[in-house]
Tab-separated table of C-alpha atoms and ligand atoms in Angstrom:
chain	number	residue	atom	x	y	z
R	64	UNK	CA	0.000	0.000	0.000
R	65	UNK	CA	2.868	2.331	0.724
R	66	UNK	CA	4.170	1.621	-2.746
R	67	UNK	CA	0.719	2.331	-4.172
R	68	UNK	CA	0.638	5.743	-2.560
R	69	UNK	CA	4.138	6.463	-3.714
R	70	UNK	CA	3.177	5.611	-7.285
R	71	UNK	CA	0.124	7.824	-7.154
R	72	UNK	CA	1.954	10.781	-5.633
R	73	UNK	CA	5.072	10.727	-7.773
R	74	UNK	CA	5.515	14.151	-9.297
R	75	UNK	CA	5.372	13.943	-13.093
R	76	UNK	CA	5.529	17.284	-14.885
R	77	UNK	CA	7.626	16.713	-17.980
R	78	UNK	CA	9.350	14.091	-20.113
R	79	UNK	CA	12.247	14.009	-17.674
R	80	UNK	CA	10.184	13.221	-14.583
R	81	UNK	CA	8.179	10.702	-16.642
R	82	UNK	CA	11.410	8.889	-17.420
R	83	UNK	CA	12.434	9.090	-13.755
R	84	UNK	CA	9.103	7.475	-12.831
R	85	UNK	CA	9.682	4.706	-15.327
R	86	UNK	CA	13.170	3.980	-14.005
R	87	UNK	CA	12.008	4.096	-10.402
R	88	UNK	CA	9.072	1.698	-10.762
R	89	UNK	CA	8.752	0.020	-14.113
R	90	UNK	CA	12.277	-0.753	-15.284
R	91	UNK	CA	13.895	-4.138	-14.732
R	92	UNK	CA	15.611	-2.902	-11.581
R	93	UNK	CA	12.639	-0.804	-10.467
R	94	UNK	CA	10.638	-1.091	-7.298
R	95	UNK	CA	7.847	-3.158	-8.830
R	96	UNK	CA	10.248	-5.866	-9.907
R	97	UNK	CA	12.009	-5.698	-6.533
R	98	UNK	CA	8.630	-6.281	-4.904
R	99	UNK	CA	8.024	-9.407	-6.961
R	100	UNK	CA	11.407	-10.731	-5.818
R	101	UNK	CA	10.008	-10.855	-2.269
R	102	UNK	CA	7.526	-13.487	-3.409
R	103	UNK	CA	9.958	-16.220	-2.437
R	104	UNK	CA	9.659	-15.382	1.282
R	105	UNK	CA	5.856	-15.307	1.335
R	106	UNK	CA	4.279	-18.329	3.101
R	107	UNK	CA	2.643	-20.771	0.694
R	108	UNK	CA	-0.953	-20.242	1.866
R	109	UNK	CA	-0.687	-16.461	1.323
R	110	UNK	CA	1.054	-16.553	-2.049
R	111	UNK	CA	-2.144	-16.195	-4.081
R	112	UNK	CA	-3.473	-13.202	-2.129
R	113	UNK	CA	-0.119	-11.422	-2.018
R	114	UNK	CA	0.486	-12.109	-5.689
R	115	UNK	CA	-2.792	-10.479	-6.548
R	116	UNK	CA	-1.947	-7.390	-4.471
R	117	UNK	CA	1.456	-7.151	-6.137
R	118	UNK	CA	-0.121	-7.394	-9.520
R	119	UNK	CA	-2.515	-4.554	-8.662
R	120	UNK	CA	0.492	-2.395	-7.890
R	121	UNK	CA	2.101	-3.264	-11.171
R	122	UNK	CA	-1.041	-2.421	-13.115
R	123	UNK	CA	-1.389	0.827	-11.215
R	124	UNK	CA	2.157	1.887	-12.095
R	125	UNK	CA	1.750	0.979	-15.726
R	126	UNK	CA	-1.551	2.847	-15.996
R	127	UNK	CA	-0.175	5.957	-14.360
R	128	UNK	CA	2.746	5.885	-16.786
R	129	UNK	CA	0.488	5.555	-19.843
R	130	UNK	CA	-1.836	8.290	-18.640
R	131	UNK	CA	0.951	10.796	-17.962
R	132	UNK	CA	2.672	9.990	-21.211
R	133	UNK	CA	-0.457	10.700	-23.184
R	134	UNK	CA	-1.066	13.918	-21.264
R	135	UNK	CA	2.438	15.141	-22.067
R	136	UNK	CA	2.093	14.266	-25.732
R	137	UNK	CA	-1.194	16.102	-25.995
R	138	UNK	CA	0.214	19.161	-24.268
R	139	UNK	CA	3.102	19.187	-26.682
R	140	UNK	CA	0.996	19.401	-29.850
R	141	UNK	CA	-1.215	22.404	-29.005
R	142	UNK	CA	-0.567	24.831	-26.266
R	143	UNK	CA	-0.438	28.522	-27.080
R	144	UNK	CA	0.641	30.938	-24.401
R	145	UNK	CA	0.993	34.720	-24.367
R	146	UNK	CA	4.604	34.394	-25.429
R	147	UNK	CA	3.808	32.493	-28.612
R	148	UNK	CA	3.846	34.441	-31.856
R	149	UNK	CA	0.820	33.074	-33.651
R	150	UNK	CA	1.646	35.116	-36.776
R	151	UNK	CA	4.649	32.912	-37.598
R	152	UNK	CA	3.839	30.951	-40.776
R	153	UNK	CA	3.342	27.258	-40.138
R	154	UNK	CA	5.624	24.666	-41.635
R	155	UNK	CA	4.323	23.966	-45.146
R	156	UNK	CA	2.804	20.504	-45.485
R	157	UNK	CA	2.364	18.494	-48.674
R	158	UNK	CA	-1.036	19.307	-50.146
R	159	UNK	CA	-0.990	17.494	-53.490
R	160	UNK	CA	-1.526	19.093	-56.879
R	161	UNK	CA	-3.677	18.758	-59.950
R	162	UNK	CA	-2.355	16.501	-62.668
R	163	UNK	CA	-1.458	18.466	-65.831
R	164	UNK	CA	-4.046	16.418	-67.749
R	165	UNK	CA	-6.697	17.470	-65.250
R	166	UNK	CA	-5.699	21.108	-65.567
R	167	UNK	CA	-5.900	20.984	-69.368
R	168	UNK	CA	-9.192	19.071	-69.294
R	169	UNK	CA	-10.736	21.547	-66.856
R	170	UNK	CA	-9.869	24.411	-69.198
R	171	UNK	CA	-11.392	22.621	-72.169
R	172	UNK	CA	-14.539	21.895	-70.179
R	173	UNK	CA	-14.842	25.513	-69.063
R	174	UNK	CA	-14.614	26.739	-72.647
R	175	UNK	CA	-17.293	24.404	-73.970
R	176	UNK	CA	-19.577	24.979	-70.998
R	177	UNK	CA	-19.433	28.680	-71.931
R	178	UNK	CA	-20.381	27.766	-75.488
R	179	UNK	CA	-23.486	25.923	-74.292
R	180	UNK	CA	-22.281	22.308	-74.315
R	181	UNK	CA	-22.987	19.879	-71.486
R	182	UNK	CA	-20.838	16.913	-70.462
R	183	UNK	CA	-21.538	13.239	-71.152
R	184	UNK	CA	-19.531	10.041	-70.897
R	185	UNK	CA	-19.469	6.393	-71.843
R	186	UNK	CA	-17.582	3.184	-71.053
R	187	UNK	CA	-13.893	2.551	-71.745
R	188	UNK	CA	-14.650	-1.079	-72.543
R	189	UNK	CA	-16.737	-0.830	-75.710
R	190	UNK	CA	-18.163	-3.226	-78.224
R	191	UNK	CA	-17.128	-3.272	-81.849
R	192	UNK	CA	-20.554	-2.031	-82.931
R	193	UNK	CA	-20.301	1.269	-81.009
R	194	UNK	CA	-16.587	1.764	-81.585
R	195	UNK	CA	-16.582	0.990	-85.329
R	196	UNK	CA	-19.693	-0.325	-87.087
R	197	UNK	CA	-22.191	2.366	-86.073
R	198	UNK	CA	-19.541	4.957	-86.919
R	199	UNK	CA	-19.536	3.768	-90.514
R	200	UNK	CA	-16.254	1.854	-90.442
R	201	UNK	CA	-16.420	-0.825	-93.166
R	202	UNK	CA	-15.860	-4.437	-91.943
R	203	UNK	CA	-12.337	-4.573	-93.381
R	204	UNK	CA	-11.207	-1.154	-92.126
R	205	UNK	CA	-7.543	-1.247	-91.034
R	206	UNK	CA	-8.391	0.316	-87.642
R	207	UNK	CA	-9.891	-3.046	-86.703
R	208	UNK	CA	-6.502	-4.569	-87.240
R	209	UNK	CA	-5.032	-6.259	-84.181
R	210	UNK	CA	-2.082	-3.893	-84.456
R	211	UNK	CA	-4.168	-0.845	-83.578
R	212	UNK	CA	-6.938	-2.072	-81.348
R	213	UNK	CA	-6.904	-3.965	-78.075
R	214	UNK	CA	-9.479	-6.683	-78.616
R	215	UNK	CA	-10.828	-8.099	-75.377
R	216	UNK	CA	-13.094	-10.627	-77.077
R	217	UNK	CA	-13.375	-11.481	-80.742
R	218	UNK	CA	-16.239	-13.694	-81.860
R	219	UNK	CA	-18.124	-11.991	-84.611
R	220	UNK	CA	-16.530	-9.018	-86.351
R	221	UNK	CA	-18.571	-5.836	-86.247
R	222	UNK	CA	-21.116	-6.914	-83.657
R	223	UNK	CA	-21.787	-6.143	-80.027
R	224	UNK	CA	-20.245	-9.496	-79.214
R	225	UNK	CA	-16.728	-8.271	-79.936
R	226	UNK	CA	-15.295	-6.225	-77.099
R	227	UNK	CA	-12.562	-3.631	-77.507
R	228	UNK	CA	-10.891	-0.987	-75.398
R	229	UNK	CA	-12.328	2.049	-77.141
R	230	UNK	CA	-9.872	3.539	-79.621
R	231	UNK	CA	-11.545	6.974	-79.543
R	232	UNK	CA	-14.353	8.785	-77.731
R	233	UNK	CA	-16.597	8.808	-80.828
R	234	UNK	CA	-18.606	5.740	-79.646
R	235	UNK	CA	-20.039	7.994	-76.921
R	236	UNK	CA	-21.708	9.973	-79.749
R	237	UNK	CA	-23.531	6.784	-80.712
R	238	UNK	CA	-24.657	6.117	-77.142
R	239	UNK	CA	-25.852	9.705	-76.723
R	240	UNK	CA	-27.877	9.722	-79.927
R	241	UNK	CA	-29.459	6.379	-79.097
R	242	UNK	CA	-30.320	7.631	-75.619
R	243	UNK	CA	-31.942	10.948	-76.425
R	244	UNK	CA	-33.421	12.933	-79.230
R	245	UNK	CA	-31.859	16.072	-80.719
R	246	UNK	CA	-31.086	18.803	-79.964
R	247	UNK	CA	-27.847	17.434	-78.523
R	248	UNK	CA	-24.901	19.639	-77.650
R	249	UNK	CA	-22.381	17.737	-75.537
R	250	UNK	CA	-18.713	17.168	-74.993
R	251	UNK	CA	-17.498	13.718	-73.978
R	252	UNK	CA	-14.104	13.561	-72.283
R	253	UNK	CA	-12.456	10.206	-71.716
R	254	UNK	CA	-9.557	7.818	-71.863
R	255	UNK	CA	-8.882	5.896	-75.062
R	256	UNK	CA	-6.521	3.055	-75.948
R	257	UNK	CA	-4.447	2.060	-78.943
R	258	UNK	CA	-2.117	-0.851	-79.350
R	259	UNK	CA	0.920	1.214	-80.246
R	260	UNK	CA	4.597	0.967	-79.408
R	261	UNK	CA	5.394	3.034	-76.326
R	262	UNK	CA	7.734	5.917	-77.160
R	263	UNK	CA	8.205	9.514	-76.076
R	264	UNK	CA	5.544	10.484	-78.624
R	265	UNK	CA	2.993	7.679	-78.382
R	266	UNK	CA	1.498	5.646	-75.582
R	267	UNK	CA	-1.050	2.847	-75.320
R	268	UNK	CA	-3.520	5.161	-73.624
R	269	UNK	CA	-4.348	8.845	-73.934
R	270	UNK	CA	-7.263	11.199	-73.461
R	271	UNK	CA	-9.698	12.782	-75.869
R	272	UNK	CA	-12.565	15.214	-75.731
R	273	UNK	CA	-15.320	14.467	-78.200
R	274	UNK	CA	-17.881	17.084	-79.211
R	275	UNK	CA	-21.294	16.598	-80.814
R	276	UNK	CA	-23.914	19.112	-81.872
R	277	UNK	CA	-27.067	17.805	-83.554
R	278	UNK	CA	-30.094	19.944	-84.370
R	279	UNK	CA	-32.146	21.144	-87.328
R	280	UNK	CA	-29.859	22.851	-89.854
R	281	UNK	CA	-26.477	22.754	-88.069
R	282	UNK	CA	-23.899	23.961	-90.605
R	283	UNK	CA	-20.237	23.577	-91.444
R	284	UNK	CA	-19.888	27.322	-90.829
R	285	UNK	CA	-21.014	26.821	-87.248
R	286	UNK	CA	-18.525	23.981	-86.829
R	287	UNK	CA	-15.601	26.099	-87.976
R	288	UNK	CA	-16.744	29.099	-85.942
R	289	UNK	CA	-16.974	26.880	-82.838
R	290	UNK	CA	-13.487	25.467	-83.405
R	291	UNK	CA	-11.971	28.910	-84.033
R	292	UNK	CA	-13.633	30.196	-80.874
R	293	UNK	CA	-12.184	27.241	-78.972
R	294	UNK	CA	-8.674	27.865	-80.337
R	295	UNK	CA	-8.844	31.552	-79.389
R	296	UNK	CA	-10.048	30.841	-75.850
R	297	UNK	CA	-7.534	28.022	-75.360
R	298	UNK	CA	-4.430	29.502	-76.968
R	299	UNK	CA	-5.105	33.253	-76.929
R	300	UNK	CA	-6.956	35.563	-79.316
R	301	UNK	CA	-3.871	35.965	-81.524
R	302	UNK	CA	-3.543	32.211	-82.180
R	303	UNK	CA	-2.596	31.315	-85.772
R	304	UNK	CA	-4.685	28.439	-87.101
R	305	UNK	CA	-5.633	26.677	-90.304
R	306	UNK	CA	-8.355	24.239	-91.328
R	307	UNK	CA	-7.589	21.440	-93.826
R	308	UNK	CA	-9.761	18.850	-95.527
R	309	UNK	CA	-9.404	15.360	-94.078
R	310	UNK	CA	-11.225	12.048	-93.876
R	311	UNK	CA	-13.053	10.118	-91.151
R	312	UNK	CA	-15.578	7.327	-91.810
R	313	UNK	CA	-18.146	8.993	-89.526
R	314	UNK	CA	-18.024	12.572	-90.848
R	315	UNK	CA	-18.567	13.994	-94.318
R	316	UNK	CA	-17.053	16.395	-95.150
R	317	UNK	CA	-14.183	16.028	-92.677
R	318	UNK	CA	-11.551	18.530	-91.613
R	319	UNK	CA	-8.547	18.871	-89.343
R	320	UNK	CA	-7.419	21.953	-87.502
R	321	UNK	CA	-3.800	22.932	-86.962
R	322	UNK	CA	-2.369	25.684	-84.853
R	323	UNK	CA	1.011	27.346	-85.317
R	324	UNK	CA	3.366	26.473	-82.509
R	325	UNK	CA	6.468	28.623	-81.970
R	326	UNK	CA	9.589	26.780	-80.881
R	327	UNK	CA	13.388	27.140	-80.917
R	328	UNK	CA	13.540	26.318	-84.627
R	329	UNK	CA	10.999	28.985	-85.538
R	330	UNK	CA	7.803	26.989	-85.324
R	331	UNK	CA	5.584	24.385	-86.934
R	332	UNK	CA	1.950	23.485	-87.640
R	333	UNK	CA	0.499	21.082	-85.089
R	334	UNK	CA	-2.704	19.143	-85.598
R	335	UNK	CA	-4.999	19.690	-82.604
R	336	UNK	CA	-8.259	18.068	-83.671
R	337	UNK	CA	-10.313	16.202	-86.240
R	338	UNK	CA	-13.891	17.186	-87.047
R	339	UNK	CA	-16.645	17.186	-89.615
R	340	UNK	CA	-20.360	16.995	-90.371
R	341	UNK	CA	-21.991	13.844	-88.999
R	342	UNK	CA	-22.258	11.307	-91.836
R	343	UNK	CA	-25.896	10.400	-92.683
R	344	UNK	CA	-24.931	6.714	-92.305
R	345	UNK	CA	-24.194	7.395	-88.629
R	346	UNK	CA	-27.619	8.998	-88.167
R	347	UNK	CA	-29.158	5.942	-89.816
R	348	UNK	CA	-27.307	3.575	-87.470
R	349	UNK	CA	-28.764	5.312	-84.395
R	350	UNK	CA	-32.213	6.080	-85.787
R	351	UNK	CA	-31.919	9.867	-86.100
R	352	UNK	CA	-33.786	11.187	-89.128
R	353	UNK	CA	-31.038	12.386	-91.472
R	354	UNK	CA	-33.536	14.354	-93.554
R	355	UNK	CA	-34.604	16.448	-90.569
R	356	UNK	CA	-31.314	16.801	-88.711
R	357	UNK	CA	-27.700	17.703	-89.358
R	358	UNK	CA	-24.830	17.844	-86.935
R	359	UNK	CA	-21.150	18.358	-86.416
R	360	UNK	CA	-18.619	16.402	-84.377
R	361	UNK	CA	-15.050	16.932	-83.348
R	362	UNK	CA	-12.400	15.092	-81.350
R	363	UNK	CA	-9.252	16.452	-79.766
R	364	UNK	CA	-6.346	15.032	-77.763
R	365	UNK	CA	-5.911	16.288	-74.217
R	366	UNK	CA	-2.394	14.903	-73.737
R	367	UNK	CA	-1.085	16.895	-76.692
R	368	UNK	CA	-2.617	20.095	-75.299
R	369	UNK	CA	-1.089	19.532	-71.852
R	370	UNK	CA	2.320	18.680	-73.356
R	371	UNK	CA	2.382	21.830	-75.482
R	372	UNK	CA	1.199	23.996	-72.636
R	373	UNK	CA	3.852	22.830	-70.187
R	374	UNK	CA	6.691	21.955	-72.536
R	375	UNK	CA	6.508	18.238	-71.637
R	376	UNK	CA	8.551	16.346	-74.217
R	377	UNK	CA	7.770	12.744	-73.221
R	378	UNK	CA	4.173	11.507	-72.963
R	379	UNK	CA	5.220	8.767	-70.536
R	380	UNK	CA	5.808	11.413	-67.863
R	381	UNK	CA	2.030	11.924	-67.768
R	382	UNK	CA	1.501	8.336	-66.628
R	383	UNK	CA	4.532	7.568	-64.429
R	384	UNK	CA	3.098	9.444	-61.431
R	385	UNK	CA	6.558	10.520	-60.360
R	386	UNK	CA	6.006	12.907	-57.472
R	387	UNK	CA	8.922	15.114	-58.591
R	388	UNK	CA	7.116	15.690	-61.867
R	389	UNK	CA	3.648	16.155	-60.366
R	390	UNK	CA	4.907	18.628	-57.762
R	391	UNK	CA	5.730	21.106	-60.512
R	392	UNK	CA	2.034	21.722	-61.203
R	393	UNK	CA	1.117	23.270	-57.867
R	394	UNK	CA	-1.300	26.109	-58.482
G	98	LIG	N1	-12.376	10.043	-83.491
G	98	LIG	C1	-11.390	10.753	-84.269
G	98	LIG	C2	-9.989	10.296	-83.847
G	98	LIG	O1	-9.864	9.678	-82.827
G	98	LIG	C3	-11.527	12.253	-84.081
G	98	LIG	C4	-12.821	12.792	-84.616
G	98	LIG	C5	-13.920	12.930	-83.807
G	98	LIG	C6	-12.934	13.189	-85.929
G	98	LIG	C7	-15.118	13.447	-84.293
G	98	LIG	C8	-14.103	13.706	-86.437
G	98	LIG	C9	-15.201	13.841	-85.601
G	98	LIG	O2	-9.022	10.562	-84.503
């Protein structure tokens, strides 16, 4: 009992006295252990009772120690006094940062939201019908070649039975038009996959933003005006651009847009997107009346935009998730 009182009264005010308490009572040569050594001289019939008492003392000491230790730790973390200068900046902690692809995508979204588009999405695992057939790809189109497309299941070319990792975001157009009637004015951001050799310039996955506008009497003029507006908002009002004829199975006529990119060697034209008027065959595949409606579509690469913006010369950096790279995009 004397030892109990001693343990309860021991003065613990700081880390030092806590350690003194530990040495005094709980260490191997402390008083609690010494007490247990007396067990040998206790008469047999009292051993059980005395042992229990001794154990109570041990528990008491251990509990006091734990309690005081916790108290000290808590006091250490927050305790402002009049002498503390609370205007001193705190140590900076790691807060994370937006990925450059997210930053670029957010800007693209903002621009098209301003232009009256909403946002839609679709699955990354697609079937051949949505990814190719409904988009007017003929059965023997080279894009279906194993070299370009990751086939997940191949039973019956061109049907919904064949599964692919989508090679572009255009299949989301098909899903949208099947789901709802025009007018439709949406962008569809998403990840796409192509079975390509991994190099600084190409990767097996990247990101696109698809656009689709379907209504009565949508014109090519509106398409080009929309794309020019996008280029100005994205790259500045003095951006130099050009529009060239091109070909896609799902648009007719088709175009591509380039912007002039200044670099050390003067500069060069860079393709930023493909676009065109929705092909009537696509409308037929989804049951939109191609006599009553017209539409335009476009598709752009997000990775390219982010790489140009930040001078990133290797696409693989976007997917390595190296913290030294990501840290450079703190806002
Ligand atoms: N899907 C095309 C591609 O991946 C881009 C595109 C979209 C072209 C819509 C025209 C219309 O290259």
